[in-house]
Amino acid sequence: MSIRRLYESTFIINAALEDSEVDEVVKRVTDYIEEHGGSFVELNKWGRRRLAYPIKKKYNGFYVYAAFEAPANSIPLLERFMILEDNVLRHLTMQLDPKLREFRKMRAEAQALRAAQMAAEANKPVSTPASAEASN
Amino acid sequence: MAAPTGNNPNPNTINSPFRQKRNQPKKRTNPLKKSRMIDYLDPKFLGRFTNDQGKILPRRITGVTALQQRRLCSAIKYARHLALLPFVAQDTR
């Protein structure tokens, strides 16, 4: 029995596929992880994004981010599986530093707050002239 | 007699205490906090440390600590692998 560690894996799926096919690929990968004793902490589909450079003559990719806890000896198998999976253009599995995870969480929260403030500010000028007109 | 400062139109700046000596490099300021985590999945942040060709800027210019520069460097390389950052920018279009 090997040690269980926290890993994160980001992979790019061929975006030329239909949404249902993309989901199928994601499911195949996640099932594979779970079959080998992994348990998911986070599964985040970023969606279609433009690639910074073409990979296999494709300019767009569907990004999926997964954080999971898995036994260390299952990772080489997962890597092998990702390589053999034709619809996964790229993958990167890393050990997840809890500090980094916390940092991302904090940043996401800060960003959400800022977005909320921006939205509030955007609404203000719209609402104030309307209310001013109403009072006049 | 050709003093290098001879062309300077404003004599005040020559003897100004703020004027830099010739070979004294500009004082660097660290753009990041010392404890700033470096996330390889954040292309916007990492893009600040590459030039318009997509090359990684040297520490001489970024001014970050040695440890941060090392982490930035590997983070940029991971981001490139995931096509979040270009290897060579302004090439495809």
JSON list of C-alpha atoms in Angstrom, two decimals:
[
{"chain": "A", "resi": 1, "resn": "MET", "atom": "CA", "xyz": [0.00, 0.00, 0.00]},
{"chain": "A", "resi": 2, "resn": "SER", "atom": "CA", "xyz": [1.47, 3.16, -1.00]},
{"chain": "A", "resi": 3, "resn": "ILE", "atom": "CA", "xyz": [1.05, 6.59, 0.43]},
{"chain": "A", "resi": 4, "resn": "ARG", "atom": "CA", "xyz": [-1.99, 8.63, -0.48]},
{"chain": "A", "resi": 5, "resn": "ARG", "atom": "CA", "xyz": [-1.19, 12.13, -1.60]},
{"chain": "A", "resi": 6, "resn": "LEU", "atom": "CA", "xyz": [-3.04, 15.15, -2.86]},
{"chain": "A", "resi": 7, "resn": "TYR", "atom": "CA", "xyz": [-2.64, 15.68, -6.59]},
{"chain": "A", "resi": 8, "resn": "GLU", "atom": "CA", "xyz": [-3.95, 18.08, -9.13]},
{"chain": "A", "resi": 9, "resn": "SER", "atom": "CA", "xyz": [-4.33, 17.31, -12.75]},
{"chain": "A", "resi": 10, "resn": "THR", "atom": "CA", "xyz": [-5.13, 19.69, -15.57]},
{"chain": "A", "resi": 11, "resn": "PHE", "atom": "CA", "xyz": [-5.88, 18.32, -18.98]},
{"chain": "A", "resi": 12, "resn": "ILE", "atom": "CA", "xyz": [-6.97, 19.68, -22.33]},
{"chain": "A", "resi": 13, "resn": "ILE", "atom": "CA", "xyz": [-9.61, 17.82, -24.29]},
{"chain": "A", "resi": 14, "resn": "ASN", "atom": "CA", "xyz": [-10.13, 18.22, -28.01]},
{"chain": "A", "resi": 15, "resn": "ALA", "atom": "CA", "xyz": [-12.70, 21.03, -28.26]},
{"chain": "A", "resi": 16, "resn": "ALA", "atom": "CA", "xyz": [-13.85, 19.91, -31.70]},
{"chain": "A", "resi": 17, "resn": "LEU", "atom": "CA", "xyz": [-15.91, 17.23, -29.96]},
{"chain": "A", "resi": 18, "resn": "GLU", "atom": "CA", "xyz": [-19.54, 17.68, -29.03]},
{"chain": "A", "resi": 19, "resn": "ASP", "atom": "CA", "xyz": [-20.34, 18.61, -25.43]},
{"chain": "A", "resi": 20, "resn": "SER", "atom": "CA", "xyz": [-21.66, 15.13, -24.69]},
{"chain": "A", "resi": 21, "resn": "GLU", "atom": "CA", "xyz": [-18.49, 13.55, -26.05]},
{"chain": "A", "resi": 22, "resn": "VAL", "atom": "CA", "xyz": [-16.35, 15.90, -23.97]},
{"chain": "A", "resi": 23, "resn": "ASP", "atom": "CA", "xyz": [-18.32, 14.89, -20.88]},
{"chain": "A", "resi": 24, "resn": "GLU", "atom": "CA", "xyz": [-17.77, 11.26, -21.80]},
{"chain": "A", "resi": 25, "resn": "VAL", "atom": "CA", "xyz": [-14.01, 11.77, -21.94]},
{"chain": "A", "resi": 26, "resn": "VAL", "atom": "CA", "xyz": [-14.05, 13.60, -18.60]},
{"chain": "A", "resi": 27, "resn": "LYS", "atom": "CA", "xyz": [-16.09, 10.78, -17.11]},
{"chain": "A", "resi": 28, "resn": "ARG", "atom": "CA", "xyz": [-13.69, 8.17, -18.47]},
{"chain": "A", "resi": 29, "resn": "VAL", "atom": "CA", "xyz": [-10.73, 9.94, -16.85]},
{"chain": "A", "resi": 30, "resn": "THR", "atom": "CA", "xyz": [-12.49, 10.54, -13.54]},
{"chain": "A", "resi": 31, "resn": "ASP", "atom": "CA", "xyz": [-13.71, 6.96, -13.43]},
{"chain": "A", "resi": 32, "resn": "TYR", "atom": "CA", "xyz": [-10.18, 5.78, -14.06]},
{"chain": "A", "resi": 33, "resn": "ILE", "atom": "CA", "xyz": [-8.93, 7.82, -11.12]},
{"chain": "A", "resi": 34, "resn": "GLU", "atom": "CA", "xyz": [-11.66, 6.52, -8.86]},
{"chain": "A", "resi": 35, "resn": "GLU", "atom": "CA", "xyz": [-11.08, 2.92, -9.95]},
{"chain": "A", "resi": 36, "resn": "HIS", "atom": "CA", "xyz": [-7.50, 3.22, -8.80]},
{"chain": "A", "resi": 37, "resn": "GLY", "atom": "CA", "xyz": [-8.41, 4.38, -5.33]},
{"chain": "A", "resi": 38, "resn": "GLY", "atom": "CA", "xyz": [-8.60, 8.12, -5.93]},
{"chain": "A", "resi": 39, "resn": "SER", "atom": "CA", "xyz": [-11.19, 10.37, -4.34]},
{"chain": "A", "resi": 40, "resn": "PHE", "atom": "CA", "xyz": [-12.01, 13.77, -5.75]},
{"chain": "A", "resi": 41, "resn": "VAL", "atom": "CA", "xyz": [-11.61, 16.99, -3.84]},
{"chain": "A", "resi": 42, "resn": "GLU", "atom": "CA", "xyz": [-12.47, 19.30, -6.69]},
{"chain": "A", "resi": 43, "resn": "LEU", "atom": "CA", "xyz": [-13.47, 18.89, -10.29]},
{"chain": "A", "resi": 44, "resn": "ASN", "atom": "CA", "xyz": [-13.63, 22.07, -12.28]},
{"chain": "A", "resi": 45, "resn": "LYS", "atom": "CA", "xyz": [-14.43, 22.39, -15.96]},
{"chain": "A", "resi": 46, "resn": "TRP", "atom": "CA", "xyz": [-12.96, 25.65, -17.22]},
{"chain": "A", "resi": 47, "resn": "GLY", "atom": "CA", "xyz": [-14.57, 25.12, -20.59]},
{"chain": "A", "resi": 48, "resn": "ARG", "atom": "CA", "xyz": [-13.38, 25.98, -24.05]},
{"chain": "A", "resi": 49, "resn": "ARG", "atom": "CA", "xyz": [-10.39, 28.29, -24.27]},
{"chain": "A", "resi": 50, "resn": "ARG", "atom": "CA", "xyz": [-8.13, 29.42, -27.03]},
{"chain": "A", "resi": 51, "resn": "LEU", "atom": "CA", "xyz": [-4.76, 27.70, -26.85]},
{"chain": "A", "resi": 52, "resn": "ALA", "atom": "CA", "xyz": [-1.65, 29.88, -26.78]},
{"chain": "A", "resi": 53, "resn": "TYR", "atom": "CA", "xyz": [-0.31, 27.84, -29.69]},
{"chain": "A", "resi": 54, "resn": "PRO", "atom": "CA", "xyz": [-1.82, 25.09, -31.81]},
{"chain": "A", "resi": 55, "resn": "ILE", "atom": "CA", "xyz": [-1.58, 21.52, -30.49]},
{"chain": "A", "resi": 56, "resn": "LYS", "atom": "CA", "xyz": [-2.18, 18.78, -33.05]},
{"chain": "A", "resi": 57, "resn": "LYS", "atom": "CA", "xyz": [-3.40, 21.50, -35.43]},
{"chain": "A", "resi": 58, "resn": "LYS", "atom": "CA", "xyz": [-6.15, 22.53, -33.01]},
{"chain": "A", "resi": 59, "resn": "TYR", "atom": "CA", "xyz": [-6.53, 26.10, -31.82]},
{"chain": "A", "resi": 60, "resn": "ASN", "atom": "CA", "xyz": [-9.07, 25.56, -29.07]},
{"chain": "A", "resi": 61, "resn": "GLY", "atom": "CA", "xyz": [-9.22, 23.21, -26.16]},
{"chain": "A", "resi": 62, "resn": "PHE", "atom": "CA", "xyz": [-11.59, 22.21, -23.39]},
{"chain": "A", "resi": 63, "resn": "TYR", "atom": "CA", "xyz": [-9.76, 22.59, -20.07]},
{"chain": "A", "resi": 64, "resn": "VAL", "atom": "CA", "xyz": [-10.54, 20.41, -17.07]},
{"chain": "A", "resi": 65, "resn": "TYR", "atom": "CA", "xyz": [-8.98, 20.84, -13.65]},
{"chain": "A", "resi": 66, "resn": "ALA", "atom": "CA", "xyz": [-9.18, 18.08, -11.06]},
{"chain": "A", "resi": 67, "resn": "ALA", "atom": "CA", "xyz": [-7.82, 17.92, -7.53]},
{"chain": "A", "resi": 68, "resn": "PHE", "atom": "CA", "xyz": [-7.86, 14.47, -5.98]},
{"chain": "A", "resi": 69, "resn": "GLU", "atom": "CA", "xyz": [-6.31, 12.31, -3.34]},
{"chain": "A", "resi": 70, "resn": "ALA", "atom": "CA", "xyz": [-4.82, 9.13, -4.69]},
{"chain": "A", "resi": 71, "resn": "PRO", "atom": "CA", "xyz": [-2.23, 6.48, -3.86]},
{"chain": "A", "resi": 72, "resn": "ALA", "atom": "CA", "xyz": [1.15, 7.43, -5.26]},
{"chain": "A", "resi": 73, "resn": "ASN", "atom": "CA", "xyz": [1.53, 4.28, -7.35]},
{"chain": "A", "resi": 74, "resn": "SER", "atom": "CA", "xyz": [-1.62, 5.05, -9.34]},
{"chain": "A", "resi": 75, "resn": "ILE", "atom": "CA", "xyz": [-0.15, 8.19, -10.89]},
{"chain": "A", "resi": 76, "resn": "PRO", "atom": "CA", "xyz": [2.09, 6.52, -13.49]},
{"chain": "A", "resi": 77, "resn": "LEU", "atom": "CA", "xyz": [-0.95, 4.48, -14.57]},
{"chain": "A", "resi": 78, "resn": "LEU", "atom": "CA", "xyz": [-3.00, 7.63, -14.88]},
{"chain": "A", "resi": 79, "resn": "GLU", "atom": "CA", "xyz": [-0.27, 9.30, -16.93]},
{"chain": "A", "resi": 80, "resn": "ARG", "atom": "CA", "xyz": [-0.19, 6.30, -19.24]},
{"chain": "A", "resi": 81, "resn": "PHE", "atom": "CA", "xyz": [-3.97, 6.38, -19.57]},
{"chain": "A", "resi": 82, "resn": "MET", "atom": "CA", "xyz": [-3.94, 10.09, -20.48]},
{"chain": "A", "resi": 83, "resn": "ILE", "atom": "CA", "xyz": [-1.30, 9.52, -23.16]},
{"chain": "A", "resi": 84, "resn": "LEU", "atom": "CA", "xyz": [-3.31, 6.67, -24.69]},
{"chain": "A", "resi": 85, "resn": "GLU", "atom": "CA", "xyz": [-6.51, 8.70, -24.64]},
{"chain": "A", "resi": 86, "resn": "ASP", "atom": "CA", "xyz": [-6.55, 10.33, -28.07]},
{"chain": "A", "resi": 87, "resn": "ASN", "atom": "CA", "xyz": [-8.92, 13.12, -27.17]},
{"chain": "A", "resi": 88, "resn": "VAL", "atom": "CA", "xyz": [-6.70, 14.43, -24.37]},
{"chain": "A", "resi": 89, "resn": "LEU", "atom": "CA", "xyz": [-4.35, 16.85, -26.09]},
{"chain": "A", "resi": 90, "resn": "ARG", "atom": "CA", "xyz": [-2.28, 17.73, -23.03]},
{"chain": "A", "resi": 91, "resn": "HIS", "atom": "CA", "xyz": [-2.19, 16.81, -19.38]},
{"chain": "A", "resi": 92, "resn": "LEU", "atom": "CA", "xyz": [-0.19, 17.84, -16.36]},
{"chain": "A", "resi": 93, "resn": "THR", "atom": "CA", "xyz": [-0.37, 16.12, -12.99]},
{"chain": "A", "resi": 94, "resn": "MET", "atom": "CA", "xyz": [1.32, 17.74, -10.03]},
{"chain": "A", "resi": 95, "resn": "GLN", "atom": "CA", "xyz": [1.43, 17.23, -6.31]},
{"chain": "A", "resi": 96, "resn": "LEU", "atom": "CA", "xyz": [-0.87, 19.85, -4.85]},
{"chain": "A", "resi": 97, "resn": "ASP", "atom": "CA", "xyz": [0.65, 22.09, -2.22]},
{"chain": "A", "resi": 98, "resn": "PRO", "atom": "CA", "xyz": [-2.01, 22.90, 0.40]},
{"chain": "A", "resi": 99, "resn": "LYS", "atom": "CA", "xyz": [-0.59, 26.43, 0.59]},
{"chain": "A", "resi": 100, "resn": "LEU", "atom": "CA", "xyz": [-1.18, 26.91, -3.10]},
{"chain": "A", "resi": 101, "resn": "ARG", "atom": "CA", "xyz": [-4.71, 25.61, -2.73]},
{"chain": "A", "resi": 102, "resn": "GLU", "atom": "CA", "xyz": [-5.40, 28.10, 0.03]},
{"chain": "A", "resi": 103, "resn": "PHE", "atom": "CA", "xyz": [-3.86, 30.90, -2.00]},
{"chain": "A", "resi": 104, "resn": "ARG", "atom": "CA", "xyz": [-6.08, 30.10, -4.96]},
{"chain": "A", "resi": 105, "resn": "LYS", "atom": "CA", "xyz": [-9.14, 30.02, -2.73]},
{"chain": "A", "resi": 106, "resn": "MET", "atom": "CA", "xyz": [-8.29, 33.41, -1.25]},
{"chain": "A", "resi": 107, "resn": "ARG", "atom": "CA", "xyz": [-7.63, 34.87, -4.66]},
{"chain": "A", "resi": 108, "resn": "ALA", "atom": "CA", "xyz": [-10.89, 33.54, -6.04]},
{"chain": "A", "resi": 109, "resn": "GLU", "atom": "CA", "xyz": [-12.75, 35.06, -3.10]},
{"chain": "A", "resi": 110, "resn": "ALA", "atom": "CA", "xyz": [-11.01, 38.42, -3.57]},
{"chain": "A", "resi": 111, "resn": "GLN", "atom": "CA", "xyz": [-11.83, 38.33, -7.24]},
{"chain": "A", "resi": 112, "resn": "ALA", "atom": "CA", "xyz": [-15.47, 37.53, -6.57]},
{"chain": "A", "resi": 113, "resn": "LEU", "atom": "CA", "xyz": [-15.61, 40.43, -4.11]},
{"chain": "A", "resi": 114, "resn": "ARG", "atom": "CA", "xyz": [-14.07, 42.78, -6.65]},
{"chain": "A", "resi": 115, "resn": "ALA", "atom": "CA", "xyz": [-16.48, 41.61, -9.32]},
{"chain": "A", "resi": 116, "resn": "ALA", "atom": "CA", "xyz": [-19.37, 42.22, -6.94]},
{"chain": "A", "resi": 117, "resn": "GLN", "atom": "CA", "xyz": [-18.09, 45.72, -6.21]},
{"chain": "A", "resi": 118, "resn": "MET", "atom": "CA", "xyz": [-17.66, 46.42, -9.90]},
{"chain": "A", "resi": 119, "resn": "ALA", "atom": "CA", "xyz": [-21.18, 45.24, -10.53]},
{"chain": "A", "resi": 120, "resn": "ALA", "atom": "CA", "xyz": [-22.45, 47.44, -7.70]},
{"chain": "A", "resi": 121, "resn": "GLU", "atom": "CA", "xyz": [-20.59, 50.44, -9.11]},
{"chain": "A", "resi": 122, "resn": "ALA", "atom": "CA", "xyz": [-21.89, 49.72, -12.58]},
{"chain": "A", "resi": 123, "resn": "ASN", "atom": "CA", "xyz": [-25.42, 49.62, -11.21]},
{"chain": "A", "resi": 124, "resn": "LYS", "atom": "CA", "xyz": [-25.04, 52.80, -9.17]},
{"chain": "A", "resi": 125, "resn": "PRO", "atom": "CA", "xyz": [-24.78, 55.38, -12.00]},
{"chain": "A", "resi": 126, "resn": "VAL", "atom": "CA", "xyz": [-27.70, 53.72, -13.67]},
{"chain": "A", "resi": 127, "resn": "SER", "atom": "CA", "xyz": [-29.86, 53.79, -10.56]},
{"chain": "A", "resi": 128, "resn": "THR", "atom": "CA", "xyz": [-28.88, 57.27, -9.28]},
{"chain": "A", "resi": 129, "resn": "PRO", "atom": "CA", "xyz": [-29.84, 59.31, -12.36]},
{"chain": "A", "resi": 130, "resn": "ALA", "atom": "CA", "xyz": [-33.07, 57.41, -12.51]},
{"chain": "A", "resi": 131, "resn": "SER", "atom": "CA", "xyz": [-33.80, 58.15, -8.86]},
{"chain": "A", "resi": 132, "resn": "ALA", "atom": "CA", "xyz": [-32.68, 61.80, -9.35]},
{"chain": "A", "resi": 133, "resn": "GLU", "atom": "CA", "xyz": [-35.07, 62.13, -12.24]},
{"chain": "A", "resi": 134, "resn": "ALA", "atom": "CA", "xyz": [-37.76, 60.52, -10.20]},
{"chain": "A", "resi": 135, "resn": "SER", "atom": "CA", "xyz": [-37.23, 62.99, -7.32]},
{"chain": "A", "resi": 136, "resn": "ASN", "atom": "CA", "xyz": [-37.24, 65.95, -9.73]},
{"chain": "B", "resi": 1, "resn": "MET", "atom": "CA", "xyz": [37.10, 68.64, -21.68]},
{"chain": "B", "resi": 2, "resn": "ALA", "atom": "CA", "xyz": [34.01, 67.07, -23.16]},
{"chain": "B", "resi": 3, "resn": "ALA", "atom": "CA", "xyz": [32.14, 66.52, -19.95]},
{"chain": "B", "resi": 4, "resn": "PRO", "atom": "CA", "xyz": [29.32, 64.00, -20.30]},
{"chain": "B", "resi": 5, "resn": "THR", "atom": "CA", "xyz": [26.99, 66.30, -18.44]},
{"chain": "B", "resi": 6, "resn": "GLY", "atom": "CA", "xyz": [27.90, 69.27, -20.61]},
{"chain": "B", "resi": 7, "resn": "ASN", "atom": "CA", "xyz": [24.84, 68.85, -22.77]},
{"chain": "B", "resi": 8, "resn": "ASN", "atom": "CA", "xyz": [22.48, 68.89, -19.84]},
{"chain": "B", "resi": 9, "resn": "PRO", "atom": "CA", "xyz": [20.35, 72.00, -20.19]},
{"chain": "B", "resi": 10, "resn": "ASN", "atom": "CA", "xyz": [19.44, 72.19, -16.54]},
{"chain": "B", "resi": 11, "resn": "PRO", "atom": "CA", "xyz": [22.44, 72.72, -14.24]},
{"chain": "B", "resi": 12, "resn": "ASN", "atom": "CA", "xyz": [20.38, 72.02, -11.18]},
{"chain": "B", "resi": 13, "resn": "THR", "atom": "CA", "xyz": [20.05, 68.38, -12.00]},
{"chain": "B", "resi": 14, "resn": "ILE", "atom": "CA", "xyz": [23.79, 67.89, -12.23]},
{"chain": "B", "resi": 15, "resn": "ASN", "atom": "CA", "xyz": [24.47, 68.46, -8.57]},
{"chain": "B", "resi": 16, "resn": "SER", "atom": "CA", "xyz": [21.15, 67.20, -7.40]},
{"chain": "B", "resi": 17, "resn": "PRO", "atom": "CA", "xyz": [21.40, 64.62, -4.63]},
{"chain": "B", "resi": 18, "resn": "PHE", "atom": "CA", "xyz": [18.83, 62.56, -6.52]},
{"chain": "B", "resi": 19, "resn": "ARG", "atom": "CA", "xyz": [21.01, 62.33, -9.56]},
{"chain": "B", "resi": 20, "resn": "GLN", "atom": "CA", "xyz": [22.38, 58.86, -10.01]},
{"chain": "B", "resi": 21, "resn": "LYS", "atom": "CA", "xyz": [26.04, 58.18, -10.37]},
{"chain": "B", "resi": 22, "resn": "ARG", "atom": "CA", "xyz": [26.94, 56.75, -13.69]},
{"chain": "B", "resi": 23, "resn": "ASN", "atom": "CA", "xyz": [27.66, 53.16, -12.89]},
{"chain": "B", "resi": 24, "resn": "GLN", "atom": "CA", "xyz": [25.27, 52.87, -10.03]},
{"chain": "B", "resi": 25, "resn": "PRO", "atom": "CA", "xyz": [22.37, 50.66, -11.02]},
{"chain": "B", "resi": 26, "resn": "LYS", "atom": "CA", "xyz": [18.85, 51.79, -10.27]},
{"chain": "B", "resi": 27, "resn": "LYS", "atom": "CA", "xyz": [17.60, 50.45, -7.00]},
{"chain": "B", "resi": 28, "resn": "ARG", "atom": "CA", "xyz": [15.37, 47.48, -7.54]},
{"chain": "B", "resi": 29, "resn": "THR", "atom": "CA", "xyz": [12.04, 47.17, -5.90]},
{"chain": "B", "resi": 30, "resn": "ASN", "atom": "CA", "xyz": [10.41, 43.80, -5.55]},
{"chain": "B", "resi": 31, "resn": "PRO", "atom": "CA", "xyz": [7.08, 43.83, -7.38]},
{"chain": "B", "resi": 32, "resn": "LEU", "atom": "CA", "xyz": [5.82, 40.90, -5.32]},
{"chain": "B", "resi": 33, "resn": "LYS", "atom": "CA", "xyz": [5.43, 40.34, -1.63]},
{"chain": "B", "resi": 34, "resn": "LYS", "atom": "CA", "xyz": [8.04, 38.03, -0.23]},
{"chain": "B", "resi": 35, "resn": "SER", "atom": "CA", "xyz": [5.52, 35.36, 0.65]},
{"chain": "B", "resi": 36, "resn": "ARG", "atom": "CA", "xyz": [3.60, 35.59, -2.62]},
{"chain": "B", "resi": 37, "resn": "MET", "atom": "CA", "xyz": [2.65, 32.14, -3.90]},
{"chain": "B", "resi": 38, "resn": "ILE", "atom": "CA", "xyz": [3.28, 31.52, -7.57]},
{"chain": "B", "resi": 39, "resn": "ASP", "atom": "CA", "xyz": [0.48, 29.75, -9.37]},
{"chain": "B", "resi": 40, "resn": "TYR", "atom": "CA", "xyz": [1.30, 28.08, -12.68]},
{"chain": "B", "resi": 41, "resn": "LEU", "atom": "CA", "xyz": [-2.37, 28.13, -13.71]},
{"chain": "B", "resi": 42, "resn": "ASP", "atom": "CA", "xyz": [-2.56, 31.94, -13.73]},
{"chain": "B", "resi": 43, "resn": "PRO", "atom": "CA", "xyz": [-1.42, 33.09, -17.18]},
{"chain": "B", "resi": 44, "resn": "LYS", "atom": "CA", "xyz": [-2.28, 36.74, -16.58]},
{"chain": "B", "resi": 45, "resn": "PHE", "atom": "CA", "xyz": [0.04, 36.91, -13.60]},
{"chain": "B", "resi": 46, "resn": "LEU", "atom": "CA", "xyz": [2.84, 34.95, -15.24]},
{"chain": "B", "resi": 47, "resn": "GLY", "atom": "CA", "xyz": [2.52, 36.99, -18.42]},
{"chain": "B", "resi": 48, "resn": "ARG", "atom": "CA", "xyz": [3.81, 39.99, -16.53]},
{"chain": "B", "resi": 49, "resn": "PHE", "atom": "CA", "xyz": [7.19, 38.28, -16.29]},
{"chain": "B", "resi": 50, "resn": "THR", "atom": "CA", "xyz": [7.60, 37.56, -19.98]},
{"chain": "B", "resi": 51, "resn": "ASN", "atom": "CA", "xyz": [8.45, 39.99, -22.75]},
{"chain": "B", "resi": 52, "resn": "ASP", "atom": "CA", "xyz": [6.35, 40.51, -25.85]},
{"chain": "B", "resi": 53, "resn": "GLN", "atom": "CA", "xyz": [8.12, 37.64, -27.56]},
{"chain": "B", "resi": 54, "resn": "GLY", "atom": "CA", "xyz": [7.11, 35.35, -24.73]},
{"chain": "B", "resi": 55, "resn": "LYS", "atom": "CA", "xyz": [10.60, 35.07, -23.25]},
{"chain": "B", "resi": 56, "resn": "ILE", "atom": "CA", "xyz": [11.08, 34.90, -19.50]},
{"chain": "B", "resi": 57, "resn": "LEU", "atom": "CA", "xyz": [12.48, 38.19, -18.19]},
{"chain": "B", "resi": 58, "resn": "PRO", "atom": "CA", "xyz": [15.72, 38.04, -16.19]},
{"chain": "B", "resi": 59, "resn": "ARG", "atom": "CA", "xyz": [15.82, 38.78, -12.50]},
{"chain": "B", "resi": 60, "resn": "ARG", "atom": "CA", "xyz": [17.78, 41.91, -13.32]},
{"chain": "B", "resi": 61, "resn": "ILE", "atom": "CA", "xyz": [14.57, 43.32, -14.74]},
{"chain": "B", "resi": 62, "resn": "THR", "atom": "CA", "xyz": [11.83, 41.61, -12.74]},
{"chain": "B", "resi": 63, "resn": "GLY", "atom": "CA", "xyz": [13.50, 42.40, -9.42]},
{"chain": "B", "resi": 64, "resn": "VAL", "atom": "CA", "xyz": [11.95, 39.45, -7.57]},
{"chain": "B", "resi": 65, "resn": "THR", "atom": "CA", "xyz": [13.87, 37.32, -5.08]},
{"chain": "B", "resi": 66, "resn": "ALA", "atom": "CA", "xyz": [15.97, 34.42, -6.27]},
{"chain": "B", "resi": 67, "resn": "LEU", "atom": "CA", "xyz": [13.54, 31.86, -4.90]},
{"chain": "B", "resi": 68, "resn": "GLN", "atom": "CA", "xyz": [10.58, 33.56, -6.52]},
{"chain": "B", "resi": 69, "resn": "GLN", "atom": "CA", "xyz": [12.40, 33.83, -9.82]},
{"chain": "B", "resi": 70, "resn": "ARG", "atom": "CA", "xyz": [13.14, 30.11, -9.76]},
{"chain": "B", "resi": 71, "resn": "ARG", "atom": "CA", "xyz": [9.50, 29.33, -9.04]},
{"chain": "B", "resi": 72, "resn": "LEU", "atom": "CA", "xyz": [8.31, 31.79, -11.67]},
{"chain": "B", "resi": 73, "resn": "CYS", "atom": "CA", "xyz": [10.58, 30.21, -14.20]},
{"chain": "B", "resi": 74, "resn": "SER", "atom": "CA", "xyz": [9.25, 26.70, -13.65]},
{"chain": "B", "resi": 75, "resn": "ALA", "atom": "CA", "xyz": [5.67, 27.99, -13.36]},
{"chain": "B", "resi": 76, "resn": "ILE", "atom": "CA", "xyz": [5.96, 29.70, -16.74]},
{"chain": "B", "resi": 77, "resn": "LYS", "atom": "CA", "xyz": [7.29, 26.48, -18.22]},
{"chain": "B", "resi": 78, "resn": "TYR", "atom": "CA", "xyz": [4.37, 24.47, -16.83]},
{"chain": "B", "resi": 79, "resn": "ALA", "atom": "CA", "xyz": [1.95, 27.08, -18.13]},
{"chain": "B", "resi": 80, "resn": "ARG", "atom": "CA", "xyz": [3.54, 26.81, -21.55]},
{"chain": "B", "resi": 81, "resn": "HIS", "atom": "CA", "xyz": [3.09, 23.06, -21.53]},
{"chain": "B", "resi": 82, "resn": "LEU", "atom": "CA", "xyz": [-0.62, 23.56, -20.91]},
{"chain": "B", "resi": 83, "resn": "ALA", "atom": "CA", "xyz": [-0.82, 26.15, -23.72]},
{"chain": "B", "resi": 84, "resn": "LEU", "atom": "CA", "xyz": [-1.75, 28.88, -21.26]},
{"chain": "B", "resi": 85, "resn": "LEU", "atom": "CA", "xyz": [1.32, 30.87, -22.29]},
{"chain": "B", "resi": 86, "resn": "PRO", "atom": "CA", "xyz": [3.00, 30.86, -25.69]},
{"chain": "B", "resi": 87, "resn": "PHE", "atom": "CA", "xyz": [6.50, 29.53, -26.31]},
{"chain": "B", "resi": 88, "resn": "VAL", "atom": "CA", "xyz": [6.86, 32.12, -29.07]},
{"chain": "B", "resi": 89, "resn": "ALA", "atom": "CA", "xyz": [4.38, 34.96, -29.09]},
{"chain": "B", "resi": 90, "resn": "GLN", "atom": "CA", "xyz": [3.19, 36.89, -32.13]},
{"chain": "B", "resi": 91, "resn": "ASP", "atom": "CA", "xyz": [3.97, 33.96, -34.33]},
{"chain": "B", "resi": 92, "resn": "THR", "atom": "CA", "xyz": [0.62, 32.44, -35.19]},
{"chain": "B", "resi": 93, "resn": "ARG", "atom": "CA", "xyz": [-1.12, 35.56, -36.39]}
]
